CSV table of C-alpha atoms in Angstrom, one decimal:
chain,number,residue,atom,x,y,z
A,1,LYS,CA,4.4,28.7,-34.2
A,2,GLN,CA,2.1,26.2,-32.5
A,3,GLU,CA,-1.6,26.9,-33.1
A,4,VAL,CA,-4.5,25.0,-31.5
A,5,THR,CA,-7.9,25.0,-33.0
A,6,GLN,CA,-11.1,23.6,-31.5
A,7,ILE,CA,-14.2,22.8,-33.5
A,8,PRO,CA,-17.1,23.4,-33.0
A,9,ALA,CA,-17.0,26.7,-31.1
A,10,ALA,CA,-20.4,25.9,-29.5
A,11,LEU,CA,-22.5,22.8,-29.3
A,12,SER,CA,-26.0,22.2,-27.9
A,13,VAL,CA,-27.3,18.6,-27.4
A,14,PRO,CA,-30.2,16.9,-25.6
A,15,GLU,CA,-29.4,15.1,-22.4
A,16,GLY,CA,-28.3,11.5,-22.9
A,17,GLU,CA,-26.5,12.0,-26.2
A,18,ASN,CA,-22.9,10.9,-26.8
A,19,LEU,CA,-20.7,13.6,-28.2
A,20,VAL,CA,-17.3,14.3,-29.6
A,21,LEU,CA,-15.2,17.5,-29.2
A,22,ASN,CA,-12.4,18.1,-31.6
A,23,CYS,CA,-9.0,19.7,-31.1
A,24,SER,CA,-6.2,20.1,-33.7
A,25,PHE,CA,-2.7,21.4,-33.5
A,26,THR,CA,-0.2,22.4,-36.1
A,27,ASP,CA,3.1,21.2,-34.6
A,28,SER,CA,3.3,17.6,-33.5
A,29,ALA,CA,6.4,18.2,-31.3
A,30,ILE,CA,4.3,18.3,-28.1
A,31,TYR,CA,5.1,16.8,-24.7
A,32,ASN,CA,1.6,16.1,-23.7
A,33,LEU,CA,-2.0,17.3,-24.2
A,34,GLN,CA,-4.5,18.2,-21.5
A,35,TRP,CA,-8.3,18.7,-21.7
A,36,PHE,CA,-9.9,21.1,-19.2
A,37,ARG,CA,-13.3,22.1,-18.2
A,38,GLN,CA,-14.2,25.7,-17.4
A,39,ASP,CA,-17.5,26.9,-15.8
A,40,PRO,CA,-18.5,30.5,-16.4
A,41,GLY,CA,-16.1,33.0,-14.7
A,42,LYS,CA,-14.2,30.2,-13.0
A,43,GLY,CA,-10.8,28.6,-13.2
A,44,LEU,CA,-9.8,25.5,-15.1
A,45,THR,CA,-10.4,21.9,-14.0
A,46,SER,CA,-8.1,19.3,-15.5
A,47,LEU,CA,-10.1,16.4,-17.0
A,48,LEU,CA,-7.6,14.3,-18.7
A,49,LEU,CA,-3.9,14.4,-19.5
A,50,ILE,CA,-2.4,12.3,-22.4
A,51,GLN,CA,1.3,11.9,-22.6
A,52,SER,CA,2.8,12.2,-26.1
A,53,SER,CA,3.6,8.4,-26.1
A,54,GLN,CA,0.0,7.5,-25.3
A,55,ARG,CA,-3.0,7.1,-27.6
A,56,GLU,CA,-5.8,7.6,-25.2
A,57,GLN,CA,-7.0,8.2,-21.6
A,58,THR,CA,-10.3,7.4,-19.9
A,59,SER,CA,-11.9,8.8,-16.8
A,60,GLY,CA,-15.5,7.8,-16.1
A,61,ARG,CA,-17.7,8.9,-19.0
A,62,LEU,CA,-14.8,10.8,-20.6
A,63,ASN,CA,-12.4,9.4,-23.2
A,64,ALA,CA,-9.7,11.4,-24.8
A,65,SER,CA,-7.6,10.3,-27.8
A,66,LEU,CA,-4.4,11.6,-29.3
A,67,ASP,CA,-3.0,11.2,-32.8
A,68,LYS,CA,0.3,13.2,-32.8
A,69,SER,CA,1.1,12.4,-36.5
A,70,SER,CA,-2.1,14.0,-37.7
A,71,GLY,CA,-2.2,16.7,-35.0
A,72,ARG,CA,-5.6,15.7,-33.6
A,73,SER,CA,-7.2,15.0,-30.3
A,74,THR,CA,-10.8,14.2,-29.5
A,75,LEU,CA,-12.8,14.3,-26.3
A,76,TYR,CA,-15.6,11.8,-26.2
A,77,ILE,CA,-18.4,12.4,-23.6
A,78,ALA,CA,-20.8,9.5,-23.1
A,79,ALA,CA,-24.4,9.8,-22.0
A,80,SER,CA,-24.2,13.6,-21.6
A,81,GLN,CA,-25.9,15.3,-18.6
A,82,PRO,CA,-27.0,18.9,-17.9
A,83,GLY,CA,-24.1,19.1,-15.4
A,84,ASP,CA,-21.7,18.7,-18.3
A,85,SER,CA,-22.6,22.1,-19.6
A,86,ALA,CA,-19.4,24.2,-19.6
A,87,THR,CA,-16.6,25.3,-21.9
A,88,TYR,CA,-14.1,22.6,-22.8
A,89,LEU,CA,-10.5,23.6,-23.6
A,90,CYS,CA,-7.7,21.6,-25.0
A,91,ALA,CA,-4.1,22.6,-24.5
A,92,VAL,CA,-0.8,21.2,-25.7
A,93,VAL,CA,2.4,21.4,-23.6
A,94,GLN,CA,5.3,22.6,-25.7
A,95,GLY,CA,8.4,24.1,-24.2
A,96,GLY,CA,7.0,23.8,-20.7
A,97,LYS,CA,4.0,26.0,-21.3
A,98,LEU,CA,0.4,25.3,-22.2
A,99,ILE,CA,-0.9,26.5,-25.6
A,100,PHE,CA,-4.7,26.6,-25.6
A,101,GLY,CA,-7.4,26.4,-28.1
A,102,GLN,CA,-10.4,28.8,-28.0
A,103,GLY,CA,-12.6,26.3,-26.4
A,104,THR,CA,-15.9,24.6,-27.2
A,105,GLU,CA,-19.0,25.8,-25.3
A,106,LEU,CA,-21.2,22.9,-24.5
A,107,SER,CA,-24.8,23.1,-23.5
A,108,VAL,CA,-26.7,19.9,-22.5
A,109,LYS,CA,-30.5,20.5,-22.5
A,110,PRO,CA,-32.6,18.5,-20.0
B,1,ASP,CA,-4.4,19.4,0.8
B,2,ALA,CA,-5.2,22.9,-0.5
B,3,GLY,CA,-5.1,23.3,-4.2
B,4,VAL,CA,-3.9,26.4,-6.0
B,5,THR,CA,-5.2,29.5,-4.4
B,6,GLN,CA,-5.3,33.1,-5.8
B,7,SER,CA,-6.1,36.5,-4.3
B,8,PRO,CA,-8.0,38.7,-4.6
B,9,THR,CA,-11.0,37.1,-6.4
B,10,HIS,CA,-12.1,40.3,-8.1
B,11,LEU,CA,-10.4,43.7,-8.6
B,12,ILE,CA,-11.4,47.0,-10.1
B,13,LYS,CA,-8.7,49.4,-11.1
B,14,THR,CA,-8.5,52.6,-13.0
B,15,ARG,CA,-6.4,53.1,-16.2
B,16,GLY,CA,-2.8,53.9,-15.4
B,17,GLN,CA,-2.8,52.3,-12.0
B,18,GLN,CA,-0.7,49.4,-10.9
B,19,VAL,CA,-2.0,46.0,-9.6
B,20,THR,CA,-0.5,43.0,-7.8
B,21,LEU,CA,-2.1,39.5,-8.0
B,22,ARG,CA,-1.0,36.7,-5.7
B,23,CYS,CA,-0.8,32.9,-6.1
B,24,SER,CA,0.0,30.0,-3.8
B,25,PRO,CA,0.8,26.8,-5.6
B,26,LYS,CA,-0.5,23.3,-4.7
B,27,SER,CA,1.5,21.7,-2.0
B,28,GLY,CA,4.7,20.0,-3.3
B,29,HIS,CA,4.7,22.0,-6.6
B,30,ASP,CA,7.7,24.2,-7.5
B,31,THR,CA,6.7,25.8,-10.8
B,32,VAL,CA,4.2,28.6,-11.2
B,33,SER,CA,2.8,29.8,-14.5
B,34,TRP,CA,0.6,32.8,-15.2
B,35,TYR,CA,-2.0,33.1,-17.9
B,36,GLN,CA,-4.3,35.8,-19.1
B,37,GLN,CA,-7.8,34.9,-20.4
B,38,ALA,CA,-9.8,37.6,-22.2
B,39,LEU,CA,-13.6,37.0,-22.4
B,40,GLY,CA,-14.4,34.3,-24.9
B,41,GLN,CA,-10.8,33.4,-25.6
B,42,GLY,CA,-8.5,30.6,-24.5
B,43,PRO,CA,-5.8,31.5,-21.8
B,44,GLN,CA,-2.6,33.1,-23.1
B,45,PHE,CA,0.7,32.3,-21.4
B,46,ILE,CA,2.3,35.3,-19.7
B,47,PHE,CA,5.4,33.8,-17.9
B,48,GLN,CA,6.7,31.0,-15.8
B,49,TYR,CA,8.7,30.9,-12.6
B,50,TYR,CA,10.9,28.2,-11.2
B,51,GLU,CA,13.5,28.5,-8.4
B,52,GLU,CA,12.6,32.2,-8.0
B,53,GLU,CA,13.6,32.9,-11.6
B,54,GLU,CA,11.6,33.8,-14.7
B,55,ARG,CA,12.2,30.7,-16.8
B,56,GLN,CA,10.3,31.8,-19.9
B,57,ARG,CA,8.0,34.5,-21.1
B,58,GLY,CA,5.1,34.8,-23.6
B,59,ASN,CA,4.4,37.7,-25.8
B,60,PHE,CA,3.5,40.3,-23.2
B,61,PRO,CA,5.0,43.7,-22.7
B,62,ASP,CA,7.4,44.6,-19.8
B,63,ARG,CA,4.5,46.2,-18.0
B,64,PHE,CA,3.8,42.6,-16.9
B,65,SER,CA,6.4,41.4,-14.3
B,66,GLY,CA,6.4,38.8,-11.6
B,67,HIS,CA,8.2,37.3,-8.7
B,68,GLN,CA,8.5,33.9,-7.0
B,69,PHE,CA,9.2,33.6,-3.3
B,70,PRO,CA,11.3,30.9,-1.5
B,71,ASN,CA,8.0,29.2,-0.5
B,72,TYR,CA,7.1,28.9,-4.2
B,73,SER,CA,4.3,31.4,-4.0
B,74,SER,CA,4.2,34.0,-6.8
B,75,GLU,CA,3.0,37.5,-7.6
B,76,LEU,CA,2.0,39.0,-10.9
B,77,ASN,CA,2.4,42.8,-11.2
B,78,VAL,CA,1.0,44.9,-14.0
B,79,ASN,CA,2.0,48.6,-14.3
B,80,ALA,CA,0.3,51.4,-16.3
B,81,LEU,CA,-3.0,49.5,-16.7
B,82,LEU,CA,-4.8,49.7,-20.0
B,83,LEU,CA,-8.5,48.9,-20.6
B,84,GLY,CA,-7.3,45.9,-22.6
B,85,ASP,CA,-5.7,44.4,-19.5
B,86,SER,CA,-9.2,43.6,-18.3
B,87,ALA,CA,-9.3,39.8,-18.1
B,88,LEU,CA,-9.3,36.7,-15.9
B,89,TYR,CA,-5.8,36.0,-14.6
B,90,LEU,CA,-5.1,32.4,-14.0
B,91,CYS,CA,-2.2,30.9,-12.0
B,92,ALA,CA,-1.2,27.3,-12.6
B,93,SER,CA,1.3,25.2,-10.6
B,94,SER,CA,3.1,22.0,-11.4
B,95,LEU,CA,6.1,19.9,-10.4
B,96,THR,CA,8.7,21.2,-12.8
B,97,ASP,CA,7.4,22.4,-16.2
B,98,LEU,CA,6.5,19.1,-17.7
B,99,PHE,CA,4.0,17.6,-15.4
B,100,GLU,CA,0.3,18.1,-15.2
B,101,GLN,CA,-0.6,21.8,-14.4
B,102,TYR,CA,-3.3,22.6,-11.8
B,103,PHE,CA,-5.1,25.9,-12.0
B,104,GLY,CA,-6.4,28.3,-9.4
B,105,PRO,CA,-9.8,29.9,-9.5
B,106,GLY,CA,-8.4,33.1,-11.1
B,107,THR,CA,-8.6,36.8,-10.4
B,108,ARG,CA,-11.0,38.9,-12.4
B,109,LEU,CA,-9.4,42.2,-13.2
B,110,THR,CA,-11.6,45.0,-14.5
B,111,VAL,CA,-9.8,48.2,-15.7
B,112,THR,CA,-12.1,51.3,-16.0
């Protein structure tokens, strides 16, 4: 059974710092991996999608990597801003459905 | 182009009642999936609809049922509500089940 784990559960950093969020999964037979952002009480916004054949994807200040063999993905956020404060969720696609981690709650202090 | 829309935004029901939540997929998408997100948790897969059929189902009881209409919109029905059904219900649409999934704003269900 696929299990997705995100570490840390919460993170607080000062504005301007570069940071890394971690995601691990137990079964490497995934189709792709998505990173999402969720603001309190809101829906999910897709940030990056990495196909299983890819190693990384970039969008603006965000870079996500994928290492299927080790069951790991990282989301790198450069030059963090207070507006980046949110919960970040990673999810693997397996069997046509998304399997989510618990999320990392990020707080960026001005 | 409207994204995924869900209604209602919020809902308060009493234990034992029944509820219906609605979802309209992003234009051009044919697959709708439903997820339940309890407070502080990641979303959990409920079921997925494609071509008006339930294609697969997560670990949820039969009290949870759904439907997909010819225009690809979908409903989630929950019978005999329990306090533990209180959650944010998220709808996601995609083109088939393998492509990027787009989420709606969710429906916040509170069962008292």
